[in-house]
Coordinates of N, CA and C in Angstrom, one line a residue:
X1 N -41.7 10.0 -52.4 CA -41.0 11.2 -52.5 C -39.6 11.0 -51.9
X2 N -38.2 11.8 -52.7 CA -37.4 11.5 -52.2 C -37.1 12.3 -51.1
X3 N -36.6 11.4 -49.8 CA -36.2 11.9 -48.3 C -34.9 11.7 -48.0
X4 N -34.4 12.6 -47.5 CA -33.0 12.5 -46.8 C -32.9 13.3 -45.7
X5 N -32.1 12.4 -44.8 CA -31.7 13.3 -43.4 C -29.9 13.5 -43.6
X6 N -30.2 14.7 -43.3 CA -28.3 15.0 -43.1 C -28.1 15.5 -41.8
X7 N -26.8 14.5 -41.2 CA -26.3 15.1 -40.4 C -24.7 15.6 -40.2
X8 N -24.9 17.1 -39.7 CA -24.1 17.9 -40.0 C -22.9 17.9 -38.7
X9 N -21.8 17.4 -38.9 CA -20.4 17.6 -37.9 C -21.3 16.7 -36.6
X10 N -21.4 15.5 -36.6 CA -22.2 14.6 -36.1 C -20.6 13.9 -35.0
X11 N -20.5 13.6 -33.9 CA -19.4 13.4 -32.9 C -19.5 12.5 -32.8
X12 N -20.3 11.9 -32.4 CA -20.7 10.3 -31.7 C -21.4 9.5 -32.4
X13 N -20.2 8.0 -32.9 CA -20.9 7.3 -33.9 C -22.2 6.0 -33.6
X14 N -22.2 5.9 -32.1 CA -23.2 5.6 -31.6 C -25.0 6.3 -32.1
X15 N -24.5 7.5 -31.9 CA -25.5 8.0 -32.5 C -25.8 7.9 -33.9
X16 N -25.3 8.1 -34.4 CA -25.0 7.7 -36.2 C -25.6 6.4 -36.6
X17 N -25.5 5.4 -35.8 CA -26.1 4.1 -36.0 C -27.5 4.1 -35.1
X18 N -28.0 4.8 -34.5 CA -29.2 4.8 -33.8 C -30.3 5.9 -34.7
X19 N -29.1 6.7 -35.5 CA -30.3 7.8 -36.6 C -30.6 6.6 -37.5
X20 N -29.7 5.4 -37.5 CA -30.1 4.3 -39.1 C -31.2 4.0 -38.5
X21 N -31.4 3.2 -37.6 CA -32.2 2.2 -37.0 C -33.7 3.3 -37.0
X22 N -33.5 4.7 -36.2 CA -34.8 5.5 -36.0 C -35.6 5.6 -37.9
X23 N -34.5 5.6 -38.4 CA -35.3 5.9 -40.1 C -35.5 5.0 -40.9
X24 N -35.1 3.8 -40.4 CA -35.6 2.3 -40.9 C -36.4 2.0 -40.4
X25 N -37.1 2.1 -39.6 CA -38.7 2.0 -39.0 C -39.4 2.8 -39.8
X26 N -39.4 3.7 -40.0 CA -40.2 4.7 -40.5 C -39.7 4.4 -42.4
X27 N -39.2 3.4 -42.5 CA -39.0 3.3 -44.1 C -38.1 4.2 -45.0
X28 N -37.4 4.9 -44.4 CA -36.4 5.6 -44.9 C -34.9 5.3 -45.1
X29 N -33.9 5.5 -45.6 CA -32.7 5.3 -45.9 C -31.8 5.7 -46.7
X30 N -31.7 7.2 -47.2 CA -31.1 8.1 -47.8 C -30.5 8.7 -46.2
X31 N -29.2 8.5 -46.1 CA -28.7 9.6 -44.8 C -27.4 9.8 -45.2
X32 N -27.1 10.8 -45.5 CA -25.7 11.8 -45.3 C -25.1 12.9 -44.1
X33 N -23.8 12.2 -44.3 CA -23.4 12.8 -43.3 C -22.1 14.1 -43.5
X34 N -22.4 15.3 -43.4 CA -21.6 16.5 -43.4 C -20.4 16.6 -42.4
X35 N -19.0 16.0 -42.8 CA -18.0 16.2 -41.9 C -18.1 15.9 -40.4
X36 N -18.7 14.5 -40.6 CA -18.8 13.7 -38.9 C -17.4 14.0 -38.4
X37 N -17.2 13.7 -37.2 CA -16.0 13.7 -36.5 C -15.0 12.8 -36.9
X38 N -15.4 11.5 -37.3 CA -15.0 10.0 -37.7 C -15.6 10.4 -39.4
X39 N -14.1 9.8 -40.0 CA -14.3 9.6 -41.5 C -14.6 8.1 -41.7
X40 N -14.7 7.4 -40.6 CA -14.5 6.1 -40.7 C -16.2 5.8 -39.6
X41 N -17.2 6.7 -39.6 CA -17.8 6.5 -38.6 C -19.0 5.2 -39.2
X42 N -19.5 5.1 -40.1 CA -20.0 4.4 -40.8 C -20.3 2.9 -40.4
X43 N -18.7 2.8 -40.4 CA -18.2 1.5 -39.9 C -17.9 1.2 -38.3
X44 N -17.6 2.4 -37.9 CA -17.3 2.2 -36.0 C -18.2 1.2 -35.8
X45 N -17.7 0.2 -34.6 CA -18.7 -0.7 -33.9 C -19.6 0.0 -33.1
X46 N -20.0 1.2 -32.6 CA -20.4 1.6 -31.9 C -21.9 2.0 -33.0
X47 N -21.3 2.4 -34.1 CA -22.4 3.1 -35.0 C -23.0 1.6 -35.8
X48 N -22.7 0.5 -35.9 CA -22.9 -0.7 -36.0 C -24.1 -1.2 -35.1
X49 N -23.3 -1.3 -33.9 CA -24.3 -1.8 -32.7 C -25.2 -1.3 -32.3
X50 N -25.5 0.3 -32.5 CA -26.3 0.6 -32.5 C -27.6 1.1 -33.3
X51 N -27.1 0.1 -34.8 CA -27.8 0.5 -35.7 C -28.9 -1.0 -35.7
X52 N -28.3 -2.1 -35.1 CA -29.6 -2.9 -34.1 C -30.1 -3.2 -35.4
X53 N -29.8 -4.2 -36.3 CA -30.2 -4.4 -38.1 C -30.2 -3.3 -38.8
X54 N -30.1 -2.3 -38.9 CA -30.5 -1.0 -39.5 C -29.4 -1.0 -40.7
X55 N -28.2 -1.9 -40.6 CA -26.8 -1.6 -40.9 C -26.9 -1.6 -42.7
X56 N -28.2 -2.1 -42.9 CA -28.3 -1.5 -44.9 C -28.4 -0.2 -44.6
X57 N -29.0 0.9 -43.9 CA -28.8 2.3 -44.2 C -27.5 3.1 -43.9
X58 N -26.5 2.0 -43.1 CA -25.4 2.5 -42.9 C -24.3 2.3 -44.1
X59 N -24.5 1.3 -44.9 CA -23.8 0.9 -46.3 C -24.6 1.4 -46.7
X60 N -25.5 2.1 -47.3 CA -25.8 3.2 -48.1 C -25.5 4.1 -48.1
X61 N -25.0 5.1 -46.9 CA -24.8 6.3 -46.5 C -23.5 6.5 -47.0
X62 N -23.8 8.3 -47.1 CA -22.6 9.2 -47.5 C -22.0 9.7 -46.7
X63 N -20.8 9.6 -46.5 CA -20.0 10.9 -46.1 C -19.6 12.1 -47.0
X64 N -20.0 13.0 -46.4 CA -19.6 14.5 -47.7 C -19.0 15.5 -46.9
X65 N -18.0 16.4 -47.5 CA -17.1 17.2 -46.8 C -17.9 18.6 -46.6
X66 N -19.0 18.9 -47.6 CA -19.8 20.3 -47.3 C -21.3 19.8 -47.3
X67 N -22.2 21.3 -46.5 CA -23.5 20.7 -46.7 C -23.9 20.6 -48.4
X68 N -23.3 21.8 -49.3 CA -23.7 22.1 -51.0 C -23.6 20.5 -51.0
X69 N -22.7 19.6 -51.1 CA -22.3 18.3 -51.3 C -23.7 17.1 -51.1
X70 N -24.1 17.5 -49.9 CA -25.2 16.9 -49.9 C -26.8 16.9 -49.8
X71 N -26.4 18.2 -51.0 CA -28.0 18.6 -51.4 C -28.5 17.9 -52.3
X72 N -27.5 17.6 -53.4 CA -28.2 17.0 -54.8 C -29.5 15.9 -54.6
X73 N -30.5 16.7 -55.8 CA -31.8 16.2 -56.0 C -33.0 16.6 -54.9
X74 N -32.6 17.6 -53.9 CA -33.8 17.9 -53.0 C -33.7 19.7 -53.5
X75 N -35.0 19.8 -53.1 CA -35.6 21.3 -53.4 C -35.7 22.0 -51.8
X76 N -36.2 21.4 -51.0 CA -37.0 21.5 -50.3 C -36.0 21.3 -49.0
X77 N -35.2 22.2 -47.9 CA -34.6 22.1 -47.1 C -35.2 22.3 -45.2
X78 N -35.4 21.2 -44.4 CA -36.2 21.5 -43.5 C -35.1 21.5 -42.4
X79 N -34.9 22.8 -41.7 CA -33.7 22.8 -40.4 C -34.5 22.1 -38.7
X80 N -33.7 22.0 -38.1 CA -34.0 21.5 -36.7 C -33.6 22.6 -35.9
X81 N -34.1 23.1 -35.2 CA -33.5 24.1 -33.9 C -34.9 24.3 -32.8
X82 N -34.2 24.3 -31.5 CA -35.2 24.8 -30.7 C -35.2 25.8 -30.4
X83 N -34.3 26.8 -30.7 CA -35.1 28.2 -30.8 C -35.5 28.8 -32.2
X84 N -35.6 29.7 -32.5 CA -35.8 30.8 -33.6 C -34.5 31.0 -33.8
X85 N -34.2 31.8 -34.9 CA -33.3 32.4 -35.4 C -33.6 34.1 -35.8
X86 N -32.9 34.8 -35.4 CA -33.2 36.0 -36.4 C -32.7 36.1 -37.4
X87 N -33.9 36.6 -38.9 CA -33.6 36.3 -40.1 C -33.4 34.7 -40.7
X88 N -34.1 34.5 -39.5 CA -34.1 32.8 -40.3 C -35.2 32.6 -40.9
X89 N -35.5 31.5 -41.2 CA -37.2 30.8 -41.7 C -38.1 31.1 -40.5
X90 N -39.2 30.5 -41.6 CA -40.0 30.8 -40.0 C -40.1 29.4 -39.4
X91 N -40.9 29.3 -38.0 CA -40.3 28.4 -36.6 C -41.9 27.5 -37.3
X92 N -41.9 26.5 -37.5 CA -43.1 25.6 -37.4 C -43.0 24.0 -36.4
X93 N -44.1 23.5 -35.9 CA -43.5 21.9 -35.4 C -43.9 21.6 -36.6
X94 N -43.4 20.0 -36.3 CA -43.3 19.0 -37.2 C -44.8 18.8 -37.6
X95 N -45.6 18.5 -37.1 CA -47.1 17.9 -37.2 C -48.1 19.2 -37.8
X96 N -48.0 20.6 -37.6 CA -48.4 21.6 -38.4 C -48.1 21.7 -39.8
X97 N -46.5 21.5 -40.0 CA -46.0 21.9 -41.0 C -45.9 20.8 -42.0
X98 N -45.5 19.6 -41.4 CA -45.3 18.6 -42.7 C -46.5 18.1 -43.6
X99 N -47.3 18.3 -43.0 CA -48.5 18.1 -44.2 C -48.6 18.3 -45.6
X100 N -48.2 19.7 -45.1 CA -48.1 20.8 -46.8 C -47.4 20.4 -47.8
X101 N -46.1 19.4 -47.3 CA -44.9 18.9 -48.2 C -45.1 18.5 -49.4
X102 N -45.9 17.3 -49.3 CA -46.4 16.1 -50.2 C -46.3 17.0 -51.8
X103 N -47.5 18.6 -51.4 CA -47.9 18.7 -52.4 C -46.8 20.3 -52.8
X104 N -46.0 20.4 -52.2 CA -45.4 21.6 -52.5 C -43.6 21.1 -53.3
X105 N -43.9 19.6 -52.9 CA -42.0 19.5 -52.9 C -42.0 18.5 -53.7
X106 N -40.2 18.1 -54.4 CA -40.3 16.8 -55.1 C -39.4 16.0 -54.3
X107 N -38.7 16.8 -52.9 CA -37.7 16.2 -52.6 C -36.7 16.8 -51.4
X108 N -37.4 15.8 -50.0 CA -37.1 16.9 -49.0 C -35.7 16.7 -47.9
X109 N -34.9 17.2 -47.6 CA -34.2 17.2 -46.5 C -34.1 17.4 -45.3
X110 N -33.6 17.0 -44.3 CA -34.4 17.3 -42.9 C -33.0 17.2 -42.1
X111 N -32.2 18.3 -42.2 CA -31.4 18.9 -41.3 C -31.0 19.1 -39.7
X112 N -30.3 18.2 -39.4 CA -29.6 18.1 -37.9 C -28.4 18.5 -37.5
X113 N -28.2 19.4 -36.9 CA -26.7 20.2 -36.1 C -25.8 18.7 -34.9
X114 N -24.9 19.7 -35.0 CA -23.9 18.1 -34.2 C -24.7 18.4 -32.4
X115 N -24.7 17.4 -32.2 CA -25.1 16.7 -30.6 C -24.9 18.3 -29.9
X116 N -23.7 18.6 -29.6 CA -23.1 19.5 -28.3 C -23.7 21.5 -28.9
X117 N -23.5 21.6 -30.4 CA -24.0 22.9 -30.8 C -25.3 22.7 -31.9
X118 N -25.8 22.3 -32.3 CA -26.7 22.3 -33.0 C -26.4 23.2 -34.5
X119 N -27.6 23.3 -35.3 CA -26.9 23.9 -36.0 C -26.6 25.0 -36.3
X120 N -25.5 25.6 -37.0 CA -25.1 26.6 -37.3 C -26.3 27.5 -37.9
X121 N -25.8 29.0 -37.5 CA -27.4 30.2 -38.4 C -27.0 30.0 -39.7
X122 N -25.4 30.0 -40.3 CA -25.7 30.2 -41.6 C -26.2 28.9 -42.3
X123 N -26.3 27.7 -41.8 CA -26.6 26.1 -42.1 C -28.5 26.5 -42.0
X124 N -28.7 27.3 -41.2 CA -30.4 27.1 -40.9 C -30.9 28.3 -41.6
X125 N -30.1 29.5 -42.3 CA -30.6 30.2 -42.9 C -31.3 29.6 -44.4
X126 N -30.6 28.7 -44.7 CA -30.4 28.2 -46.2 C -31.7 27.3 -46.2
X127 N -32.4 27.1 -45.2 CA -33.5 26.1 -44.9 C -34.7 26.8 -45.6
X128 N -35.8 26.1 -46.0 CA -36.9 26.7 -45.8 C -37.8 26.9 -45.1
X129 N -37.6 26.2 -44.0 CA -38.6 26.2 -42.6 C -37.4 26.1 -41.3
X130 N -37.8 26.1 -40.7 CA -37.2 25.6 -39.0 C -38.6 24.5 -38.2
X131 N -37.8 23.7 -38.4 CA -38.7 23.0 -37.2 C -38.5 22.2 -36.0
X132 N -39.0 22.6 -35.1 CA -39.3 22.7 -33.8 C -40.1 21.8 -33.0
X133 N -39.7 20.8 -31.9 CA -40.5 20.0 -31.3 C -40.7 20.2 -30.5
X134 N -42.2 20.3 -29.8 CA -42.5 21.2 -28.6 C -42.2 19.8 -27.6
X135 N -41.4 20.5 -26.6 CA -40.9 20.0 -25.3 C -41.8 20.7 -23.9
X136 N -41.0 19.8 -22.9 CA -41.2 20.7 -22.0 C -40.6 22.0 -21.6
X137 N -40.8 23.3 -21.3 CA -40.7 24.6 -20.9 C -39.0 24.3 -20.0
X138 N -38.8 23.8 -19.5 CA -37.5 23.6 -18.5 C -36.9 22.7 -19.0
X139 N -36.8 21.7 -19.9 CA -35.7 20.8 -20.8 C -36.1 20.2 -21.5
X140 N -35.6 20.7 -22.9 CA -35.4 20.4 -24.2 C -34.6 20.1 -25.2
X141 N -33.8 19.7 -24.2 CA -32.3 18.9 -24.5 C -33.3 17.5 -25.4
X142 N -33.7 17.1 -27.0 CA -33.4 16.2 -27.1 C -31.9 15.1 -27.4
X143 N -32.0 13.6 -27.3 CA -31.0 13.0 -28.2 C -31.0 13.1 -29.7
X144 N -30.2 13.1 -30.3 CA -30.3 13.5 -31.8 C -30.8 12.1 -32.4
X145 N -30.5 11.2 -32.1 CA -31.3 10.0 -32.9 C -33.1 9.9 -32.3
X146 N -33.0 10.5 -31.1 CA -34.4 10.8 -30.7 C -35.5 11.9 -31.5
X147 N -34.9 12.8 -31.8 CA -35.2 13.8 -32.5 C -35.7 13.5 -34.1
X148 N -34.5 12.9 -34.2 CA -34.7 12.1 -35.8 C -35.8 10.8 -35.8
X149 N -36.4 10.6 -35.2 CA -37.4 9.7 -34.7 C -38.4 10.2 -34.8
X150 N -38.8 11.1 -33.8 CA -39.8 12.1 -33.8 C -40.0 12.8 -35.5
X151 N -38.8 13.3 -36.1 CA -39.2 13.6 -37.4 C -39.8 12.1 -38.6
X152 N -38.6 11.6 -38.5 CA -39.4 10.3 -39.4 C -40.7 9.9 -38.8
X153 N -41.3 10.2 -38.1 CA -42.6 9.7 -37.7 C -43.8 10.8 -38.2
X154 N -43.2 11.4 -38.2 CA -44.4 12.8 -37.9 C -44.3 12.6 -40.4
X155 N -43.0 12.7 -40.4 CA -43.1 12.6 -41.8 C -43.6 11.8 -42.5
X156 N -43.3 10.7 -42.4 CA -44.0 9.0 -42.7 C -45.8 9.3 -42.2
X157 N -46.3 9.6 -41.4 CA -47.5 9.9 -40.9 C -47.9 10.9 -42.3
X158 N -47.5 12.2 -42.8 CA -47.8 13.0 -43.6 C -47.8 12.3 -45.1
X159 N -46.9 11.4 -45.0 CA -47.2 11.0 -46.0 C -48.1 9.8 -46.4
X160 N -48.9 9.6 -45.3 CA -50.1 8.8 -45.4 C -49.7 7.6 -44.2
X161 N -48.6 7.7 -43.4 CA -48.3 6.3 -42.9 C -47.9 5.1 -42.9
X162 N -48.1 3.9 -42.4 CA -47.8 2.5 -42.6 C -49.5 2.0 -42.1
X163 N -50.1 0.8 -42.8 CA -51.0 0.0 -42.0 C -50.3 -0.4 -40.7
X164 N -52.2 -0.6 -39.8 CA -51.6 -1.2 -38.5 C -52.3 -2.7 -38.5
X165 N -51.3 -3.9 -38.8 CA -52.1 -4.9 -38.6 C -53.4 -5.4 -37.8
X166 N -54.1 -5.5 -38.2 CA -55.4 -5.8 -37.3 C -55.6 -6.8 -36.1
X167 N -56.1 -6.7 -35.0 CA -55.8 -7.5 -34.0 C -56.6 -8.4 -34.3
X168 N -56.4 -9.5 -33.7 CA -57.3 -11.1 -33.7 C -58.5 -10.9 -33.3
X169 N -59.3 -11.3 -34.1 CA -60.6 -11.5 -34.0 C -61.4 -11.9 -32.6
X170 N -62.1 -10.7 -32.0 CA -62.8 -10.9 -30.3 C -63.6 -12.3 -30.7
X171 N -63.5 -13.2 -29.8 CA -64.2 -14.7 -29.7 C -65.7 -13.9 -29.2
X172 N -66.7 -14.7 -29.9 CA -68.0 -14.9 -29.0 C -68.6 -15.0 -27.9
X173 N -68.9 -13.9 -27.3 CA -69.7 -14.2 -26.3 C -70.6 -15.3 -25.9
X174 N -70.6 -15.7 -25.1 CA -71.9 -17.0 -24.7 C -73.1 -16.9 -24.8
X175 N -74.2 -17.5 -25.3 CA -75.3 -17.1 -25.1 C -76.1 -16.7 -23.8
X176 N -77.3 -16.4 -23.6 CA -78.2 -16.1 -22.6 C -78.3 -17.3 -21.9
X177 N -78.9 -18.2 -22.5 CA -79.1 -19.9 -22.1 C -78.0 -19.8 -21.2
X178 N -76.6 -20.1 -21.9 CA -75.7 -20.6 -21.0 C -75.4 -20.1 -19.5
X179 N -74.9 -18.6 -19.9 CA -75.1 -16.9 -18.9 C -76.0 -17.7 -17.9
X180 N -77.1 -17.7 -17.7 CA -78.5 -18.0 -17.3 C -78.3 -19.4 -16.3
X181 N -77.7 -21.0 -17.3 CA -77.2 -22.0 -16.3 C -76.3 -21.8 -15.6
X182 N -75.2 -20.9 -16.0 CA -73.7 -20.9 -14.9 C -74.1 -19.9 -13.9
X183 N -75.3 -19.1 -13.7 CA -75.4 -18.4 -12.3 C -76.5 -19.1 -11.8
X184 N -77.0 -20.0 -12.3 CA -77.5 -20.8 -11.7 C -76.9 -21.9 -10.7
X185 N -76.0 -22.6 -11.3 CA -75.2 -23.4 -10.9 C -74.1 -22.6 -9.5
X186 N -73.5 -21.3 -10.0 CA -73.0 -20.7 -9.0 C -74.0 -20.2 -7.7
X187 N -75.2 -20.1 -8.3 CA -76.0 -19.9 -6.7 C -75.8 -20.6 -5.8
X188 N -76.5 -22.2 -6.6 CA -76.5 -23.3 -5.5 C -75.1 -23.6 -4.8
X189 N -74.2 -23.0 -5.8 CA -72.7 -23.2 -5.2 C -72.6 -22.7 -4.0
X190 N -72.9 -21.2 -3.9 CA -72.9 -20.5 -3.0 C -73.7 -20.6 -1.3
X191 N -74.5 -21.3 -2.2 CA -75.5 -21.5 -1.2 C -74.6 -22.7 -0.3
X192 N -74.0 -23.6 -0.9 CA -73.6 -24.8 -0.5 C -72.3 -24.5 0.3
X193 N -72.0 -23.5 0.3 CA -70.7 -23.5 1.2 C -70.9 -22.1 1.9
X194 N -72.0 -21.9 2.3 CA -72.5 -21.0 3.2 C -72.4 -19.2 3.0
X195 N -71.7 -19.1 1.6 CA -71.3 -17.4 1.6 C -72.8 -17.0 1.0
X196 N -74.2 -17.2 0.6 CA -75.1 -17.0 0.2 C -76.9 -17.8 0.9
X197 N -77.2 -16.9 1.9 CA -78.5 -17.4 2.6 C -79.4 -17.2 2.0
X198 N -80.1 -18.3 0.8 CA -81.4 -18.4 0.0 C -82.6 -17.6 1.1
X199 N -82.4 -17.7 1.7 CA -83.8 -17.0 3.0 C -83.7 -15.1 2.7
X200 N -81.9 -15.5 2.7 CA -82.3 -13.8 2.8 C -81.1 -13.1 1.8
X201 N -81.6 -13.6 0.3 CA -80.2 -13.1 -0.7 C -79.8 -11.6 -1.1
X202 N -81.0 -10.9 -0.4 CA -80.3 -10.0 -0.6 C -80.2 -9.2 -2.0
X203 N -79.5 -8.8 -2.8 CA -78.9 -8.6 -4.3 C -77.9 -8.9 -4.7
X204 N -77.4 -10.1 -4.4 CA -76.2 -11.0 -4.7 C -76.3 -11.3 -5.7
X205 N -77.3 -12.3 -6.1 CA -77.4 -12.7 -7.7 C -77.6 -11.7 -8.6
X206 N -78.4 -10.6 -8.0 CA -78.5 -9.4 -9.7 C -77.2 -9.2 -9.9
X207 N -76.4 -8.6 -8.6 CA -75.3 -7.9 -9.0 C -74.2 -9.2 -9.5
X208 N -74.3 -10.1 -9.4 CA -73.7 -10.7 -10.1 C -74.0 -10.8 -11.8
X209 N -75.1 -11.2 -11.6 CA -75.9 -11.4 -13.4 C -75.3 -10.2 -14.1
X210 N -74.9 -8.5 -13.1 CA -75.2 -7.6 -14.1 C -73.5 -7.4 -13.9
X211 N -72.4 -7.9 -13.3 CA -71.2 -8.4 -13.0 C -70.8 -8.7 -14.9
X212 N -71.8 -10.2 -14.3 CA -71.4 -11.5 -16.3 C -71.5 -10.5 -17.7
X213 N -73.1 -9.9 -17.4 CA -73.6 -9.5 -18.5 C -71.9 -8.6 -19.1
X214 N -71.5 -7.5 -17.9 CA -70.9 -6.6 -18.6 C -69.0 -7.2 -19.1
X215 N -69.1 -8.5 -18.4 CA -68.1 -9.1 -18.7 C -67.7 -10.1 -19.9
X216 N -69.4 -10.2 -20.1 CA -69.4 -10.8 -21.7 C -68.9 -12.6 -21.8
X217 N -69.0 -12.9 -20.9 CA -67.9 -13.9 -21.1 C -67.8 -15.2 -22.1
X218 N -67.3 -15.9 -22.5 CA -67.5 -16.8 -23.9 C -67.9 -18.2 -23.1
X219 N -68.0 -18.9 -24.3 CA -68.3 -20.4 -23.7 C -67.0 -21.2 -22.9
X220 N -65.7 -21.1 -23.3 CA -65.2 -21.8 -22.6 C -65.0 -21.5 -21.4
X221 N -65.0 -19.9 -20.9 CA -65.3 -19.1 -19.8 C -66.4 -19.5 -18.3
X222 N -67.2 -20.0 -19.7 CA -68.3 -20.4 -18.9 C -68.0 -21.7 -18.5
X223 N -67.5 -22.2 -19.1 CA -66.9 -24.0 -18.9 C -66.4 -23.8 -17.4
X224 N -65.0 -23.0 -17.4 CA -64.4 -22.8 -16.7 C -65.2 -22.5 -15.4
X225 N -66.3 -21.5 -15.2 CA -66.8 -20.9 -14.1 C -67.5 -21.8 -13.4
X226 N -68.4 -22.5 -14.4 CA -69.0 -24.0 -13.7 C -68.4 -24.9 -13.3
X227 N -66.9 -25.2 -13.8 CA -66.1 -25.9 -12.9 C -65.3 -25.7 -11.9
X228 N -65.3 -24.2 -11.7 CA -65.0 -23.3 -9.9 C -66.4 -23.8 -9.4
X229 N -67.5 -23.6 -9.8 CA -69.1 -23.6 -9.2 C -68.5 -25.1 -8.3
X230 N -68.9 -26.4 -9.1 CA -68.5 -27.7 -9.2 C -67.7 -27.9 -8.4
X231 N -65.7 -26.8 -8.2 CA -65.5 -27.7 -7.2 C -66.0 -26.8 -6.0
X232 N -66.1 -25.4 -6.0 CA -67.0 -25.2 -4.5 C -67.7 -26.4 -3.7
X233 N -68.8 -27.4 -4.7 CA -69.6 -27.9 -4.3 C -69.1 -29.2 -4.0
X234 N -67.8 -29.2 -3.9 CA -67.3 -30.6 -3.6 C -66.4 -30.5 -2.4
X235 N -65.9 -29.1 -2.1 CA -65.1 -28.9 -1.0 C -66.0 -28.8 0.0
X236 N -67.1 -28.4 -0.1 CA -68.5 -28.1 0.8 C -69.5 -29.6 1.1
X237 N -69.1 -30.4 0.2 CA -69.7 -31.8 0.5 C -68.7 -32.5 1.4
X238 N -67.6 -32.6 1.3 CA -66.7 -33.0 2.0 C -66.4 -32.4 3.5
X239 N -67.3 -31.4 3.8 CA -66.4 -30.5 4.8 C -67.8 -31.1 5.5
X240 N -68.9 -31.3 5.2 CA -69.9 -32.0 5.9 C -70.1 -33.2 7.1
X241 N -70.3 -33.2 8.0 CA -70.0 -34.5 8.8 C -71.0 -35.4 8.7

């Protein structure tokens, strides 16, 4: 579906290159920009450097002198504001509302106000929604390439997401047999350097056995444990007169 973010009277071209980078993760790269402060922001090093590889969505991008300018080809207009508006759209978040999109639109926009005022009522009347990221109650100051993050995610998710590569295959646990020799071997260990009195063990070895069991451990594990066992029993043969 076609997506575009426009940002409208945008000041800081730092920011401008960190909205590329936020919507190139999320697989996006349609972004227009409504009378940024810099006609030349595209290119600032600042909007460069912070587009951190992203810099194909910055050579793609528009600069346009009105928002009419940079509607062509979307139906479907979504504003940013953290309050309401009166006579505006109505107030939805992102994760309630974007769902619905897929099947209502052919082509959506996702509207951001400059850094210091946000956007204008008559810019958010023209919307068909407002949406709203719930913050905390005492500051809700987001960053605008933050914000734009938060949207490309929530929207990318609605639209079914990205796979999550699958983690590497959990190694095998050790058999019982082995489980079975290596607390064997650690008894006598124990016993051998005095932290374990065979007369009077106490629940040492259950709580151990029930220690392994829950720790699962593999064969080389066990390799390893038998040869702590091993040198126990050599630091303890040596310490012998």
């Amino acid at each position: 579906m076609k997506t575009r973010f426009i940002l409208i009277q945008t000041s800081h071209a730092g920011n401008v290159g960190a909205v590329a980078r936020a919507m190139k993760v999320m697989g996006f790269d349609d972004l227009v920009l409504v009378a940024p402060r810099w006609a030349d922001v595209l290119s600032r090093p600042e909007a460069v450097e912070r587009a951190s590889g992203a810099t194909g969505v910055l050579e793609k991008a528009r600069v346009v002198a009105t928002l009419d300018d940079a509607l062509d080809g979307v139906d479907t207009l979504c504003a940013t504001a953290m309050t309401p508006r009166d006579f505006g759209p109505p107030t939805a978040t992102p994760r309630e509302h974007l769902p619905l999109l897929p099947q209502r639109s052919q082509g959506v926009a996702f509207l951001f106000g400059s850094e210091r005022y946000g956007m204008r009522n008559e810019d958010v009347y023209r919307c068909h929604v407002a949406l709203t990221i719930p913050t905390a109650p005492d500051y809700g100051s987001l960053n605008l390439a933050a914000a734009v993050q938060l949207i490309a995610y929530e929207w990318r998710q609605a639209l079914g997401g990205f796979g999550v590569a699958p983690s590497a295959s959990q190694p095998e646990a050790a058999d019982a047999q082995a489980l079975a020799g290596m607390l064997e071997h650690w008894e006598q260990a124990l016993v051998d350097i005095g932290f374990l009195d065979p007369a009077a063990p106490k629940k040492l070895m259950p709580r151990l056995n029930r220690l392994f069991n829950r720790a699962q451990p593999t064969p080389e594990e066990i390799h390893i444990l038998r040869g702590v066992a091993k040198a126990m029993q050599q630091v303890a043969a040596k310490a012998k007169p």
